Amino acid sequence: MLEFEQKYWKKGVKFIAGIDEAGRGPLAGPVVAAAVIFPHNIHLPGVKDSKQVSEKKREILFDKIYNSAIAVGIGLAHEDVID
C-alpha cells in the first residue's frame, strides 16, 4: 500500500503525512483528525484505518505509533463549529 509514497520518495520528497479522521460531525459530537509522519521503511503491523481497529487495539497501537513517528499532529473540531 505504499505505492504513492514510494513514487514521491523516489522524487526526493522527504516527509509524507498519513492522515485519518474519526467522528460524525454535527450529528454526534466532535471530529478528531490526526496526521503522522513515519520514517521510511517502517512496518507497524495492525496499523490501518482506525474504523477497522478495535478500541483496545487502538490503545495498544497508540504508543507504538507515537514512539515511532517523526511527527504527530492532532486536531479537534466541535460539532457547533462544524455545523
PDB file of C-alpha atoms in Angstrom, residues 2-73:
ATOM      1  CA  LEU A   2       2.993   2.339  -0.170  1.00  0.00           C
ATOM      2  CA  GLU A   3       2.710   2.805  -3.934  1.00  0.00           C
ATOM      3  CA  PHE A   4       2.085   6.558  -3.755  1.00  0.00           C
ATOM      4  CA  GLU A   5       4.644   7.210  -1.028  1.00  0.00           C
ATOM      5  CA  GLN A   6       7.393   5.374  -2.906  1.00  0.00           C
ATOM      6  CA  LYS A   7       6.689   7.418  -6.018  1.00  0.00           C
ATOM      7  CA  TYR A   8       7.291  10.666  -4.138  1.00  0.00           C
ATOM      8  CA  TRP A   9      10.248   9.355  -2.108  1.00  0.00           C
ATOM      9  CA  LYS A  10      11.949   8.495  -5.424  1.00  0.00           C
ATOM     10  CA  LYS A  11      11.417  12.125  -6.482  1.00  0.00           C
ATOM     11  CA  GLY A  12      13.187  13.326  -3.330  1.00  0.00           C
ATOM     12  CA  VAL A  13      10.219  14.135  -1.111  1.00  0.00           C
ATOM     13  CA  LYS A  14      11.439  13.535   2.438  1.00  0.00           C
ATOM     14  CA  PHE A  15       8.263  13.680   4.508  1.00  0.00           C
ATOM     15  CA  ILE A  16       4.783  12.371   3.728  1.00  0.00           C
ATOM     16  CA  ALA A  17       1.988  12.518   6.294  1.00  0.00           C
ATOM     17  CA  GLY A  18      -0.653   9.836   6.608  1.00  0.00           C
ATOM     18  CA  ILE A  19      -3.993  11.149   7.848  1.00  0.00           C
ATOM     19  CA  ASP A  20      -7.157   9.735   9.381  1.00  0.00           C
ATOM     20  CA  GLU A  21     -10.274  11.152  10.988  1.00  0.00           C
ATOM     21  CA  ALA A  22     -12.934   9.883  13.323  1.00  0.00           C
ATOM     22  CA  GLY A  23     -16.294  11.330  14.228  1.00  0.00           C
ATOM     23  CA  ARG A  24     -19.643  12.143  12.712  1.00  0.00           C
ATOM     24  CA  GLY A  25     -19.550  15.887  12.756  1.00  0.00           C
ATOM     25  CA  PRO A  26     -22.555  17.869  13.916  1.00  0.00           C
ATOM     26  CA  LEU A  27     -24.708  14.762  14.215  1.00  0.00           C
ATOM     27  CA  ALA A  28     -22.868  13.112  17.093  1.00  0.00           C
ATOM     28  CA  GLY A  29     -20.135  15.220  18.617  1.00  0.00           C
ATOM     29  CA  PRO A  30     -16.683  16.372  17.621  1.00  0.00           C
ATOM     30  CA  VAL A  31     -14.470  15.201  14.771  1.00  0.00           C
ATOM     31  CA  VAL A  32     -10.862  14.312  15.540  1.00  0.00           C
ATOM     32  CA  ALA A  33      -8.190  14.139  12.831  1.00  0.00           C
ATOM     33  CA  ALA A  34      -4.561  13.113  13.054  1.00  0.00           C
ATOM     34  CA  ALA A  35      -1.574  13.331  10.727  1.00  0.00           C
ATOM     35  CA  VAL A  36       1.524  11.207  11.278  1.00  0.00           C
ATOM     36  CA  ILE A  37       4.883  11.186   9.528  1.00  0.00           C
ATOM     37  CA  PHE A  38       6.882   7.957   9.835  1.00  0.00           C
ATOM     38  CA  PRO A  39      10.459   7.258   8.806  1.00  0.00           C
ATOM     39  CA  HIS A  40      10.873   5.405   5.505  1.00  0.00           C
ATOM     40  CA  ASN A  41      10.664   1.622   5.598  1.00  0.00           C
ATOM     41  CA  ILE A  42       8.869   1.376   8.938  1.00  0.00           C
ATOM     42  CA  HIS A  43       6.473  -1.503   9.422  1.00  0.00           C
ATOM     43  CA  LEU A  44       3.883  -1.432  12.206  1.00  0.00           C
ATOM     44  CA  PRO A  45       1.618  -4.488  11.956  1.00  0.00           C
ATOM     45  CA  GLY A  46      -2.008  -3.716  12.722  1.00  0.00           C
ATOM     46  CA  VAL A  47      -1.859  -0.038  11.811  1.00  0.00           C
ATOM     47  CA  LYS A  48      -4.656   0.719   9.356  1.00  0.00           C
ATOM     48  CA  ASP A  49      -7.867   2.717   9.189  1.00  0.00           C
ATOM     49  CA  SER A  50      -8.949   3.432  12.774  1.00  0.00           C
ATOM     50  CA  LYS A  51     -12.503   2.350  11.974  1.00  0.00           C
ATOM     51  CA  GLN A  52     -11.183  -1.150  11.219  1.00  0.00           C
ATOM     52  CA  VAL A  53      -9.335  -1.498  14.544  1.00  0.00           C
ATOM     53  CA  SER A  54     -10.966  -2.194  17.905  1.00  0.00           C
ATOM     54  CA  GLU A  55     -10.729   0.380  20.686  1.00  0.00           C
ATOM     55  CA  LYS A  56      -8.483  -1.939  22.711  1.00  0.00           C
ATOM     56  CA  LYS A  57      -6.135  -2.458  19.738  1.00  0.00           C
ATOM     57  CA  ARG A  58      -6.042   1.319  19.062  1.00  0.00           C
ATOM     58  CA  GLU A  59      -4.893   1.898  22.630  1.00  0.00           C
ATOM     59  CA  ILE A  60      -2.124  -0.670  22.207  1.00  0.00           C
ATOM     60  CA  LEU A  61      -1.036   0.815  18.874  1.00  0.00           C
ATOM     61  CA  PHE A  62      -1.053   4.405  20.188  1.00  0.00           C
ATOM     62  CA  ASP A  63       2.316   4.107  21.948  1.00  0.00           C
ATOM     63  CA  LYS A  64       3.884   2.248  19.028  1.00  0.00           C
ATOM     64  CA  ILE A  65       2.723   4.920  16.587  1.00  0.00           C
ATOM     65  CA  TYR A  66       3.653   7.871  18.784  1.00  0.00           C
ATOM     66  CA  ASN A  67       7.088   6.497  19.658  1.00  0.00           C
ATOM     67  CA  SER A  68       7.928   5.553  16.046  1.00  0.00           C
ATOM     68  CA  ALA A  69       6.748   8.760  14.374  1.00  0.00           C
ATOM     69  CA  ILE A  70       8.877  11.666  13.211  1.00  0.00           C
ATOM     70  CA  ALA A  71       5.911  13.965  13.832  1.00  0.00           C
ATOM     71  CA  VAL A  72       2.311  13.693  15.050  1.00  0.00           C
ATOM     72  CA  GLY A  73      -0.431  16.305  14.717  1.00  0.00           C
TER      73      GLY A  73
END
